[in-house]
Amino acid sequence: MSVSNQSKTNSSKNSQLEVRNTNVRIGEKTLLDDVSILVKPGEVVTVLGPNGAGKSTLLKVISGEIEPTSGDVLLNGRNDWPLSQQALMMGVLPQSSSLSFPFMVEEVVLLGRIPCTSDHQENLSIVAQALEEVDGLHLKDRQYTTLSGGEKQRVHMARVLTQIWTESELGKRYLLLDEPTSALDPAHQQLTLKMARKQADQGVGVLVILHDLNLAARYSDRLVILKEGAIAAQGTPAEALTRETVRSIFDIDVTISKHPLYECPLVINN
Ligand code: ADP
Ligand code: MG
């Protein structure tokens, strides 16, 4: 390989999030079974799968919360980033975030800026912009504990956004979202996926866990469908969402049609 090709290969490997042949076993149970996933900057990759399929476990392995039994996670080519540096390249919204102190919303979102070095005024400006992204600016001066479930979820989303708001010299940024729409009304579900798409368009790699097959089909570049810890299907939405895969993985009968408005499949429950 020529020197220039070699360096091109190296630099692309240093700008991706790679889960490589990862297994997680706890006692007799296999939570993840040889899972490999690649997320590139600019992509929205959606993980689907029934309850208990291993989706949250996968996210926890990527964020470093769970050590895999075997396999590797490479963030921009490295598996040994100090947490303080990882935080500047990876924002993680867990499936549930609890907080019972009487913080104001602005203070909660400001927590996302802790790993960053910018000054307080700039942080406040980023907090306001991130709240705007999730339709939450009007909540800024509310007490967090008085918010509805969906409002709390949007505030946490804003907090995670602030963490990776600016580009990092260390490497490309990634956003990992575990069921970010679970508490949201349909309009805010759509807003959240549009926001994820916008982040990707700005060069962030997005990995999002969803249950809604149509939201996934419309906003994702690729889908990865897990069943019992293993990848059961993957590809573009049109490749991964067939009548047969949906039946065998989710145990429901559907009709897959062409979306009348967008270039993606439309899943209709029979
Ligand atoms: P989901 O796809 O719904 O996010 P999870 O990744 O949370 O699924 O969990 C995958 C499976 O692993 C589930 O059956 C869950 O009960 C099980 N599990 C998760 N954590 C543990 C644990 N610490 N010990 C044993 N089983 C676990
Ligand atoms: Mg989960």
mmCIF file of N, CA, C and O and ligand atoms in Angstrom, residues 26 29-31 49-58 60 66 95 178-179 209 211 226, ligand 1:
data_model
loop_
_atom_site.group_PDB
_atom_site.id
_atom_site.type_symbol
_atom_site.label_atom_id
_atom_site.label_comp_id
_atom_site.label_asym_id
_atom_site.label_seq_id
_atom_site.Cartn_x
_atom_site.Cartn_y
_atom_site.Cartn_z
ATOM 1 N N ILE A 26 -23.057 -12.677 31.724
ATOM 2 C CA ILE A 26 -23.166 -12.547 33.179
ATOM 3 C C ILE A 26 -23.694 -13.881 33.682
ATOM 4 O O ILE A 26 -24.813 -14.271 33.352
ATOM 5 N N LYS A 29 -25.898 -16.280 31.512
ATOM 6 C CA LYS A 29 -26.652 -15.533 30.505
ATOM 7 C C LYS A 29 -25.737 -14.765 29.544
ATOM 8 O O LYS A 29 -24.796 -14.101 29.958
ATOM 9 N N THR A 30 -26.048 -14.868 28.253
ATOM 10 C CA THR A 30 -25.326 -14.090 27.243
ATOM 11 C C THR A 30 -26.157 -12.850 26.920
ATOM 12 O O THR A 30 -27.249 -12.952 26.374
ATOM 13 N N LEU A 31 -25.632 -11.684 27.286
ATOM 14 C CA LEU A 31 -26.358 -10.435 27.025
ATOM 15 C C LEU A 31 -26.026 -9.889 25.642
ATOM 16 O O LEU A 31 -26.878 -9.311 24.968
ATOM 17 N N GLY A 49 -34.941 -3.664 18.516
ATOM 18 C CA GLY A 49 -34.982 -5.025 19.061
ATOM 19 C C GLY A 49 -35.976 -5.108 20.192
ATOM 20 O O GLY A 49 -36.236 -4.101 20.862
ATOM 21 N N PRO A 50 -36.534 -6.296 20.420
ATOM 22 C CA PRO A 50 -37.534 -6.452 21.486
ATOM 23 C C PRO A 50 -36.942 -6.152 22.871
ATOM 24 O O PRO A 50 -35.715 -6.075 23.020
ATOM 25 N N ASN A 51 -37.779 -6.016 23.866
ATOM 26 C CA ASN A 51 -37.327 -5.831 25.248
ATOM 27 C C ASN A 51 -36.363 -6.965 25.615
ATOM 28 O O ASN A 51 -36.620 -8.124 25.306
ATOM 29 N N GLY A 52 -35.258 -6.601 26.239
ATOM 30 C CA GLY A 52 -34.318 -7.622 26.708
ATOM 31 C C GLY A 52 -33.357 -8.104 25.632
ATOM 32 O O GLY A 52 -32.576 -9.028 25.862
ATOM 33 N N ALA A 53 -33.383 -7.481 24.445
ATOM 34 C CA ALA A 53 -32.529 -7.944 23.332
ATOM 35 C C ALA A 53 -31.049 -7.618 23.532
ATOM 36 O O ALA A 53 -30.194 -8.171 22.856
ATOM 37 N N GLY A 54 -30.762 -6.683 24.444
ATOM 38 C CA GLY A 54 -29.362 -6.322 24.679
ATOM 39 C C GLY A 54 -28.998 -4.919 24.219
ATOM 40 O O GLY A 54 -27.824 -4.533 24.227
ATOM 41 N N LYS A 55 -30.010 -4.121 23.854
ATOM 42 C CA LYS A 55 -29.747 -2.779 23.302
ATOM 43 C C LYS A 55 -29.044 -1.878 24.328
ATOM 44 O O LYS A 55 -28.032 -1.251 24.028
ATOM 45 N N SER A 56 -29.612 -1.803 25.537
ATOM 46 C CA SER A 56 -29.002 -0.935 26.558
ATOM 47 C C SER A 56 -27.634 -1.468 26.969
ATOM 48 O O SER A 56 -26.711 -0.687 27.244
ATOM 49 N N THR A 57 -27.497 -2.783 26.987
ATOM 50 C CA THR A 57 -26.196 -3.377 27.316
ATOM 51 C C THR A 57 -25.154 -2.927 26.289
ATOM 52 O O THR A 57 -24.036 -2.544 26.656
ATOM 53 N N LEU A 58 -25.549 -2.932 25.030
ATOM 54 C CA LEU A 58 -24.635 -2.483 23.965
ATOM 55 C C LEU A 58 -24.195 -1.041 24.205
ATOM 56 O O LEU A 58 -23.010 -0.706 24.135
ATOM 57 N N LYS A 60 -24.159 0.556 27.004
ATOM 58 C CA LYS A 60 -23.319 0.640 28.208
ATOM 59 C C LYS A 60 -21.903 0.140 27.941
ATOM 60 O O LYS A 60 -20.940 0.614 28.540
ATOM 61 N N ILE A 66 -20.091 -0.771 31.200
ATOM 62 C CA ILE A 66 -19.933 -2.225 31.367
ATOM 63 C C ILE A 66 -18.693 -2.653 30.592
ATOM 64 O O ILE A 66 -18.484 -2.252 29.447
ATOM 65 N N GLN A 95 -31.047 5.189 29.365
ATOM 66 C CA GLN A 95 -32.485 4.917 29.236
ATOM 67 C C GLN A 95 -33.274 5.676 30.294
ATOM 68 O O GLN A 95 -34.361 6.162 30.026
ATOM 69 N N ASP A 178 -30.338 6.291 24.326
ATOM 70 C CA ASP A 178 -31.091 5.070 24.656
ATOM 71 C C ASP A 178 -32.566 5.420 24.844
ATOM 72 O O ASP A 178 -32.950 5.975 25.873
ATOM 73 N N GLU A 179 -33.365 5.086 23.870
ATOM 74 C CA GLU A 179 -34.802 5.367 23.872
ATOM 75 C C GLU A 179 -35.119 6.817 24.254
ATOM 76 O O GLU A 179 -35.861 7.086 25.195
ATOM 77 N N ILE A 209 -31.239 4.221 20.089
ATOM 78 C CA ILE A 209 -32.091 3.052 20.320
ATOM 79 C C ILE A 209 -33.542 3.516 20.267
ATOM 80 O O ILE A 209 -33.915 4.479 20.947
ATOM 81 N N HIS A 211 -37.918 2.163 19.506
ATOM 82 C CA HIS A 211 -38.873 1.065 19.308
ATOM 83 C C HIS A 211 -39.765 1.295 18.102
ATOM 84 O O HIS A 211 -40.344 0.353 17.580
ATOM 85 N N LEU A 226 -31.309 -6.174 16.988
ATOM 86 C CA LEU A 226 -30.803 -7.189 17.903
ATOM 87 C C LEU A 226 -31.924 -8.124 18.328
ATOM 88 O O LEU A 226 -33.079 -7.709 18.500
HETATM 89 P P1 ADP B 1 -32.859 -3.984 26.176
HETATM 90 O O1 ADP B 1 -32.658 -4.486 24.780
HETATM 91 O O2 ADP B 1 -34.314 -4.057 26.539
HETATM 92 O O3 ADP B 1 -32.261 -2.657 26.425
HETATM 93 P P2 ADP B 1 -30.906 -4.867 28.134
HETATM 94 O O4 ADP B 1 -29.640 -4.686 27.392
HETATM 95 O O5 ADP B 1 -31.230 -3.887 29.188
HETATM 96 O O6 ADP B 1 -32.120 -5.054 27.112
HETATM 97 O O7 ADP B 1 -30.861 -6.291 28.812
HETATM 98 C C1 ADP B 1 -30.603 -7.482 28.063
HETATM 99 C C2 ADP B 1 -30.919 -8.707 28.907
HETATM 100 O O8 ADP B 1 -29.937 -8.844 29.914
HETATM 101 C C3 ADP B 1 -32.250 -8.641 29.639
HETATM 102 O O9 ADP B 1 -32.834 -9.926 29.615
HETATM 103 C C4 ADP B 1 -31.884 -8.234 31.049
HETATM 104 O O10 ADP B 1 -32.822 -8.732 31.969
HETATM 105 C C5 ADP B 1 -30.543 -8.933 31.188
HETATM 106 N N1 ADP B 1 -29.619 -8.265 32.132
HETATM 107 C C6 ADP B 1 -29.247 -6.969 32.123
HETATM 108 N N2 ADP B 1 -28.360 -6.721 33.119
HETATM 109 C C7 ADP B 1 -28.180 -7.906 33.758
HETATM 110 C C8 ADP B 1 -27.402 -8.314 34.879
HETATM 111 N N3 ADP B 1 -26.608 -7.444 35.533
HETATM 112 N N4 ADP B 1 -27.477 -9.618 35.248
HETATM 113 C C9 ADP B 1 -28.257 -10.495 34.582
HETATM 114 N N5 ADP B 1 -29.014 -10.169 33.534
HETATM 115 C C10 ADP B 1 -28.988 -8.891 33.115
#
